[in-house]
mmCIF file of C-alpha atoms and ligand atoms in Angstrom:
data_model
loop_
_atom_site.group_PDB
_atom_site.id
_atom_site.type_symbol
_atom_site.label_atom_id
_atom_site.label_comp_id
_atom_site.label_asym_id
_atom_site.label_seq_id
_atom_site.Cartn_x
_atom_site.Cartn_y
_atom_site.Cartn_z
ATOM 1 C CA UNK A 12 91.109 -17.914 53.078
ATOM 2 C CA UNK A 13 88.166 -19.455 52.477
ATOM 3 C CA UNK A 14 85.049 -18.065 54.517
ATOM 4 C CA UNK A 15 84.402 -21.518 57.060
ATOM 5 C CA UNK A 16 87.870 -21.184 57.705
ATOM 6 C CA UNK A 17 87.365 -17.208 58.697
ATOM 7 C CA UNK A 18 84.390 -16.975 60.958
ATOM 8 C CA UNK A 19 86.252 -20.231 62.972
ATOM 9 C CA UNK A 20 89.511 -18.616 63.404
ATOM 10 C CA UNK A 21 88.351 -15.388 64.403
ATOM 11 C CA UNK A 22 88.107 -14.447 67.824
ATOM 12 C CA UNK A 23 89.618 -11.509 70.230
ATOM 13 C CA UNK A 24 92.485 -11.150 70.505
ATOM 14 C CA UNK A 25 93.395 -9.666 73.594
ATOM 15 C CA UNK A 26 97.472 -9.043 73.234
ATOM 16 C CA UNK A 27 98.345 -8.235 69.555
ATOM 17 C CA UNK A 28 103.303 -8.597 69.210
ATOM 18 C CA UNK A 29 104.785 -5.913 68.558
ATOM 19 C CA UNK A 30 104.600 -5.938 64.664
ATOM 20 C CA UNK A 31 103.020 -2.734 62.885
ATOM 21 C CA UNK A 32 100.568 -3.456 60.104
ATOM 22 C CA UNK A 33 101.502 -2.563 56.472
ATOM 23 C CA UNK A 34 99.404 0.742 55.576
ATOM 24 C CA UNK A 35 98.497 -1.195 52.032
ATOM 25 C CA UNK A 36 96.678 -3.626 53.638
ATOM 26 C CA UNK A 37 94.866 -1.193 55.815
ATOM 27 C CA UNK A 38 93.451 -0.175 53.020
ATOM 28 C CA UNK A 39 92.470 -3.114 51.319
ATOM 29 C CA UNK A 40 90.586 -4.744 54.876
ATOM 30 C CA UNK A 41 88.586 -1.452 54.849
ATOM 31 C CA UNK A 42 87.577 -2.051 51.515
ATOM 32 C CA UNK A 43 87.117 -5.549 52.183
ATOM 33 C CA UNK A 44 84.554 -4.283 53.870
ATOM 34 C CA UNK A 45 83.128 -1.363 52.377
ATOM 35 C CA UNK A 46 81.363 -4.628 50.475
ATOM 36 C CA UNK A 47 78.630 -4.826 53.975
ATOM 37 C CA UNK A 48 75.391 -4.708 53.168
ATOM 38 C CA UNK A 49 73.937 -1.055 54.929
ATOM 39 C CA UNK A 50 70.028 0.234 54.732
ATOM 40 C CA UNK A 51 69.141 2.151 51.287
ATOM 41 C CA UNK A 52 73.093 1.531 50.319
ATOM 42 C CA UNK A 53 73.075 4.356 52.766
ATOM 43 C CA UNK A 54 77.267 3.163 54.142
ATOM 44 C CA UNK A 55 75.721 5.618 57.450
ATOM 45 C CA UNK A 56 79.180 4.800 58.993
ATOM 46 C CA UNK A 57 83.237 6.916 58.919
ATOM 47 C CA UNK A 58 86.406 4.432 59.966
ATOM 48 C CA UNK A 59 89.028 6.752 61.437
ATOM 49 C CA UNK A 60 92.287 3.859 61.331
ATOM 50 C CA UNK A 61 94.235 4.907 64.083
ATOM 51 C CA UNK A 62 98.168 4.005 64.030
ATOM 52 C CA UNK A 63 101.638 5.448 65.406
ATOM 53 C CA UNK A 64 101.890 8.314 67.295
ATOM 54 C CA UNK A 65 98.692 9.568 67.721
ATOM 55 C CA UNK A 66 98.248 5.845 68.175
ATOM 56 C CA UNK A 67 100.252 6.470 71.961
ATOM 57 C CA UNK A 68 99.009 9.048 72.141
ATOM 58 C CA UNK A 69 95.095 7.336 72.976
ATOM 59 C CA UNK A 70 96.965 5.209 74.651
ATOM 60 C CA UNK A 71 99.082 7.019 77.023
ATOM 61 C CA UNK A 72 95.833 8.953 76.977
ATOM 62 C CA UNK A 73 93.591 5.877 78.290
ATOM 63 C CA UNK A 74 95.695 4.206 80.576
ATOM 64 C CA UNK A 75 95.669 7.094 82.333
ATOM 65 C CA UNK A 76 92.296 7.650 82.558
ATOM 66 C CA UNK A 77 92.005 3.961 84.012
ATOM 67 C CA UNK A 78 95.226 4.320 86.511
ATOM 68 C CA UNK A 79 92.797 7.084 88.187
ATOM 69 C CA UNK A 80 89.696 5.298 88.343
ATOM 70 C CA UNK A 81 87.751 6.661 85.809
ATOM 71 C CA UNK A 82 84.661 5.235 84.726
ATOM 72 C CA UNK A 83 84.137 4.308 81.374
ATOM 73 C CA UNK A 84 81.100 6.722 79.360
ATOM 74 C CA UNK A 85 81.119 4.977 75.761
ATOM 75 C CA UNK A 86 78.429 7.735 73.163
ATOM 76 C CA UNK A 87 76.045 4.286 73.563
ATOM 77 C CA UNK A 88 74.863 3.902 76.867
ATOM 78 C CA UNK A 89 76.039 0.000 78.870
ATOM 79 C CA UNK A 90 73.022 -1.992 80.176
ATOM 80 C CA UNK A 91 73.516 -3.591 83.580
ATOM 81 C CA UNK A 92 74.393 -7.187 83.391
ATOM 82 C CA UNK A 93 70.635 -8.123 85.655
ATOM 83 C CA UNK A 94 68.737 -6.316 82.215
ATOM 84 C CA UNK A 95 69.564 -8.292 79.580
ATOM 85 C CA UNK A 96 68.004 -11.446 78.395
ATOM 86 C CA UNK A 97 67.848 -15.066 80.965
ATOM 87 C CA UNK A 98 69.699 -16.471 77.601
ATOM 88 C CA UNK A 99 72.100 -13.109 76.920
ATOM 89 C CA UNK A 100 72.889 -13.054 81.542
ATOM 90 C CA UNK A 101 73.383 -17.221 81.213
ATOM 91 C CA UNK A 102 75.792 -17.110 78.003
ATOM 92 C CA UNK A 103 77.653 -13.625 79.725
ATOM 93 C CA UNK A 104 78.232 -16.246 83.043
ATOM 94 C CA UNK A 105 79.837 -19.183 81.164
ATOM 95 C CA UNK A 106 82.049 -16.899 79.286
ATOM 96 C CA UNK A 107 83.454 -15.171 82.578
ATOM 97 C CA UNK A 108 83.398 -18.648 84.796
ATOM 98 C CA UNK A 109 85.927 -20.026 82.089
ATOM 99 C CA UNK A 110 88.095 -17.306 81.957
ATOM 100 C CA UNK A 111 90.121 -18.276 85.501
ATOM 101 C CA UNK A 112 89.772 -21.386 84.359
ATOM 102 C CA UNK A 113 91.617 -20.229 80.854
ATOM 103 C CA UNK A 114 93.947 -17.491 82.596
ATOM 104 C CA UNK A 115 94.753 -18.330 85.894
ATOM 105 C CA UNK A 116 93.850 -16.869 89.364
ATOM 106 C CA UNK A 117 95.267 -14.105 88.385
ATOM 107 C CA UNK A 118 92.837 -13.568 85.460
ATOM 108 C CA UNK A 119 91.157 -9.717 86.311
ATOM 109 C CA UNK A 120 95.390 -8.451 86.953
ATOM 110 C CA UNK A 121 95.732 -9.945 83.547
ATOM 111 C CA UNK A 122 92.961 -8.704 81.282
ATOM 112 C CA UNK A 123 93.132 -5.147 83.017
ATOM 113 C CA UNK A 124 96.722 -4.478 82.226
ATOM 114 C CA UNK A 125 95.800 -5.662 78.980
ATOM 115 C CA UNK A 126 92.867 -3.562 78.729
ATOM 116 C CA UNK A 127 94.028 -0.623 80.267
ATOM 117 C CA UNK A 128 96.728 -0.885 77.180
ATOM 118 C CA UNK A 129 94.801 -1.292 74.493
ATOM 119 C CA UNK A 130 95.855 -4.886 73.883
ATOM 120 C CA UNK A 131 98.525 -3.373 72.332
ATOM 121 C CA UNK A 132 96.747 -3.377 69.445
ATOM 122 C CA UNK A 133 99.224 -1.855 65.860
ATOM 123 C CA UNK A 134 96.664 -0.218 64.826
ATOM 124 C CA UNK A 135 92.608 0.859 65.948
ATOM 125 C CA UNK A 136 89.740 1.255 63.662
ATOM 126 C CA UNK A 137 87.357 3.276 65.710
ATOM 127 C CA UNK A 138 83.604 3.551 63.687
ATOM 128 C CA UNK A 139 81.355 6.672 63.615
ATOM 129 C CA UNK A 140 78.063 7.415 62.680
ATOM 130 C CA UNK A 141 76.679 10.633 61.976
ATOM 131 C CA UNK A 142 74.241 12.446 65.190
ATOM 132 C CA UNK A 143 71.020 11.634 64.870
ATOM 133 C CA UNK A 144 71.529 8.168 62.934
ATOM 134 C CA UNK A 145 69.219 6.110 62.636
ATOM 135 C CA UNK A 146 69.060 2.719 64.461
ATOM 136 C CA UNK A 147 69.705 0.533 61.394
ATOM 137 C CA UNK A 148 72.607 1.795 61.015
ATOM 138 C CA UNK A 149 73.770 0.500 64.248
ATOM 139 C CA UNK A 150 73.425 -3.273 62.084
ATOM 140 C CA UNK A 151 75.225 -1.678 59.413
ATOM 141 C CA UNK A 152 78.008 -1.103 61.284
ATOM 142 C CA UNK A 153 78.277 -4.287 62.640
ATOM 143 C CA UNK A 154 78.446 -5.906 59.476
ATOM 144 C CA UNK A 155 80.675 -3.718 58.320
ATOM 145 C CA UNK A 156 82.989 -4.536 61.421
ATOM 146 C CA UNK A 157 82.271 -8.305 61.521
ATOM 147 C CA UNK A 158 83.472 -7.956 57.737
ATOM 148 C CA UNK A 159 86.341 -6.039 58.949
ATOM 149 C CA UNK A 160 87.528 -8.519 61.136
ATOM 150 C CA UNK A 161 86.835 -11.312 58.458
ATOM 151 C CA UNK A 162 89.094 -9.457 55.507
ATOM 152 C CA UNK A 163 91.946 -9.536 57.994
ATOM 153 C CA UNK A 164 91.737 -12.552 59.449
ATOM 154 C CA UNK A 165 91.923 -13.358 55.416
ATOM 155 C CA UNK A 166 95.340 -11.278 55.329
ATOM 156 C CA UNK A 167 96.490 -12.848 58.539
ATOM 157 C CA UNK A 168 95.806 -9.955 61.044
ATOM 158 C CA UNK A 169 94.402 -10.918 63.854
ATOM 159 C CA UNK A 170 91.309 -8.251 65.707
ATOM 160 C CA UNK A 171 89.858 -7.638 69.205
ATOM 161 C CA UNK A 172 86.686 -5.730 68.960
ATOM 162 C CA UNK A 173 86.432 -3.547 72.474
ATOM 163 C CA UNK A 174 83.602 -1.724 74.172
ATOM 164 C CA UNK A 175 87.127 -0.619 75.131
ATOM 165 C CA UNK A 176 88.128 1.091 73.224
ATOM 166 C CA UNK A 177 85.668 3.223 72.933
ATOM 167 C CA UNK A 178 85.302 3.773 76.722
ATOM 168 C CA UNK A 179 86.484 6.969 77.009
ATOM 169 C CA UNK A 180 85.477 8.860 73.898
ATOM 170 C CA UNK A 181 86.975 12.509 74.427
ATOM 171 C CA UNK A 182 90.504 10.569 74.101
ATOM 172 C CA UNK A 183 89.900 9.684 71.015
ATOM 173 C CA UNK A 184 88.136 12.649 69.987
ATOM 174 C CA UNK A 185 90.578 14.959 70.756
ATOM 175 C CA UNK A 186 93.393 13.240 69.819
ATOM 176 C CA UNK A 187 92.148 12.516 65.787
ATOM 177 C CA UNK A 188 90.078 15.688 65.394
ATOM 178 C CA UNK A 189 86.644 13.855 65.613
ATOM 179 C CA UNK A 190 83.487 16.076 65.382
ATOM 180 C CA UNK A 191 81.680 17.016 68.117
ATOM 181 C CA UNK A 192 78.283 15.441 65.098
ATOM 182 C CA UNK A 193 79.824 12.398 65.274
ATOM 183 C CA UNK A 194 78.869 9.038 67.752
ATOM 184 C CA UNK A 195 81.823 7.423 68.526
ATOM 185 C CA UNK A 196 80.237 4.172 68.054
ATOM 186 C CA UNK A 197 82.757 0.770 67.965
ATOM 187 C CA UNK A 198 86.892 0.543 68.139
ATOM 188 C CA UNK A 199 88.257 -2.708 66.404
ATOM 189 C CA UNK A 200 91.749 -3.236 67.219
ATOM 190 C CA UNK A 201 94.054 -4.934 65.201
ATOM 191 C CA UNK A 202 97.485 -6.494 64.952
ATOM 192 C CA UNK A 203 99.172 -9.775 65.159
ATOM 193 C CA UNK A 204 98.312 -12.561 67.732
ATOM 194 C CA UNK A 205 101.308 -12.748 70.121
ATOM 195 C CA UNK A 206 100.553 -16.511 70.931
ATOM 196 C CA UNK A 207 102.359 -15.997 74.660
ATOM 197 C CA UNK A 208 100.374 -14.393 76.375
ATOM 198 C CA UNK A 209 98.514 -15.484 79.147
ATOM 199 C CA UNK A 210 95.206 -13.098 78.211
ATOM 200 C CA UNK A 211 94.856 -14.435 74.686
ATOM 201 C CA UNK A 212 94.187 -18.347 76.294
ATOM 202 C CA UNK A 213 90.838 -17.264 76.925
ATOM 203 C CA UNK A 214 87.960 -18.705 74.758
ATOM 204 C CA UNK A 215 84.723 -18.556 73.434
ATOM 205 C CA UNK A 216 81.933 -21.532 73.499
ATOM 206 C CA UNK A 217 78.347 -20.296 70.803
ATOM 207 C CA UNK A 218 75.269 -22.004 71.443
ATOM 208 C CA UNK A 219 74.176 -25.540 69.587
ATOM 209 C CA UNK A 220 71.595 -24.071 67.084
ATOM 210 C CA UNK A 221 69.290 -26.250 67.959
ATOM 211 C CA UNK A 222 68.688 -23.105 71.028
ATOM 212 C CA UNK A 223 68.785 -20.715 69.631
ATOM 213 C CA UNK A 224 67.058 -21.294 66.107
ATOM 214 C CA UNK A 225 63.546 -22.550 65.144
ATOM 215 C CA UNK A 226 63.306 -23.789 62.069
ATOM 216 C CA UNK A 227 59.647 -22.683 60.822
ATOM 217 C CA UNK A 228 58.887 -25.349 58.025
HETATM 218 C C1 FMN B 322 80.167 -5.140 71.549
HETATM 219 C C2 FMN B 322 81.441 -6.182 71.853
HETATM 220 C C3 FMN B 322 82.340 -5.268 72.841
HETATM 221 C C4 FMN B 322 84.096 -6.255 72.919
HETATM 222 N N1 FMN B 322 83.832 -5.746 74.816
HETATM 223 C C5 FMN B 322 85.002 -6.455 74.624
HETATM 224 C C6 FMN B 322 85.952 -5.869 75.968
HETATM 225 O O1 FMN B 322 85.632 -4.286 76.286
HETATM 226 N N2 FMN B 322 87.196 -6.437 76.926
HETATM 227 C C7 FMN B 322 86.851 -8.200 75.979
HETATM 228 O O2 FMN B 322 87.512 -8.521 76.716
HETATM 229 N N3 FMN B 322 86.525 -8.163 75.330
HETATM 230 C C8 FMN B 322 84.849 -7.957 74.677
HETATM 231 N N4 FMN B 322 84.357 -7.877 73.553
HETATM 232 C C9 FMN B 322 85.400 -9.220 72.827
HETATM 233 C C10 FMN B 322 83.944 -10.363 73.009
HETATM 234 O O3 FMN B 322 84.551 -10.399 74.113
HETATM 235 C C11 FMN B 322 84.446 -11.288 72.268
HETATM 236 O O4 FMN B 322 83.796 -11.548 71.415
HETATM 237 C C12 FMN B 322 83.111 -12.627 72.442
HETATM 238 O O5 FMN B 322 82.937 -13.004 73.370
HETATM 239 C C13 FMN B 322 83.472 -13.877 72.061
HETATM 240 O O6 FMN B 322 84.688 -14.489 71.709
HETATM 241 P P1 FMN B 322 85.224 -14.731 70.480
HETATM 242 O O7 FMN B 322 84.974 -13.199 69.904
HETATM 243 O O8 FMN B 322 87.054 -14.416 71.209
HETATM 244 O O9 FMN B 322 85.032 -15.564 69.573
HETATM 245 C C14 FMN B 322 84.075 -7.505 72.705
HETATM 246 C C15 FMN B 322 82.725 -7.875 72.052
HETATM 247 C C16 FMN B 322 81.687 -7.173 70.587
HETATM 248 C C17 FMN B 322 81.714 -7.583 69.937
#
């Protein structure tokens, strides 16, 4: 697949079908993502690919914590929307406004239900960094994640990068025996996009290039 096609066709999938992903495909995607650049080639991250019964156990605990009203508490702090830049706040508002239109009046329940079930992802790639990591490693981990999602697209696999996957780190920690000095930074869900799911009607736009780029000649 052409890289432009992969960039244009990768979008967040918020409900996956029950079709499982072959292990060889998961290995191929991770291996491709390893081509991502990193500070002095430090490759500071670890990837934990979770499927099968372990994933079911995490999914059940996640749903339970959501049902009992537990607040998310990811290893990375979450900043209040009002503290973001004006540009970022405008973009977030525009995206949020569009959801009611594309999903319908029940959008909050539909999105909440999908999130509670971890989007029915058939594999989740948890990305971690060692305690005391350099802030540059966050850049590297993001690059790894994007490479992974593009490689997935090329392999016919859709993806979902989501805070939701790491909102209750303890459910992940004890299910995969994560060491205490490994920080859970991000989770990427993988699977096959369910074309019938209302939650998958959510779309997003991007700023025109002249509103976020300045050329200095
Ligand atoms: C770090 C990060 C965390 C995200 N967390 C969530 C989430 O918890 N729930 C959600 O519905 N979408 C989440 N998203 C998906 C974004 O909403 C989505 O990427 C954005 O709206 C752009 O849409 P697109 O990915 O479909 O192009 C997250 C994306 C990123 C990069």
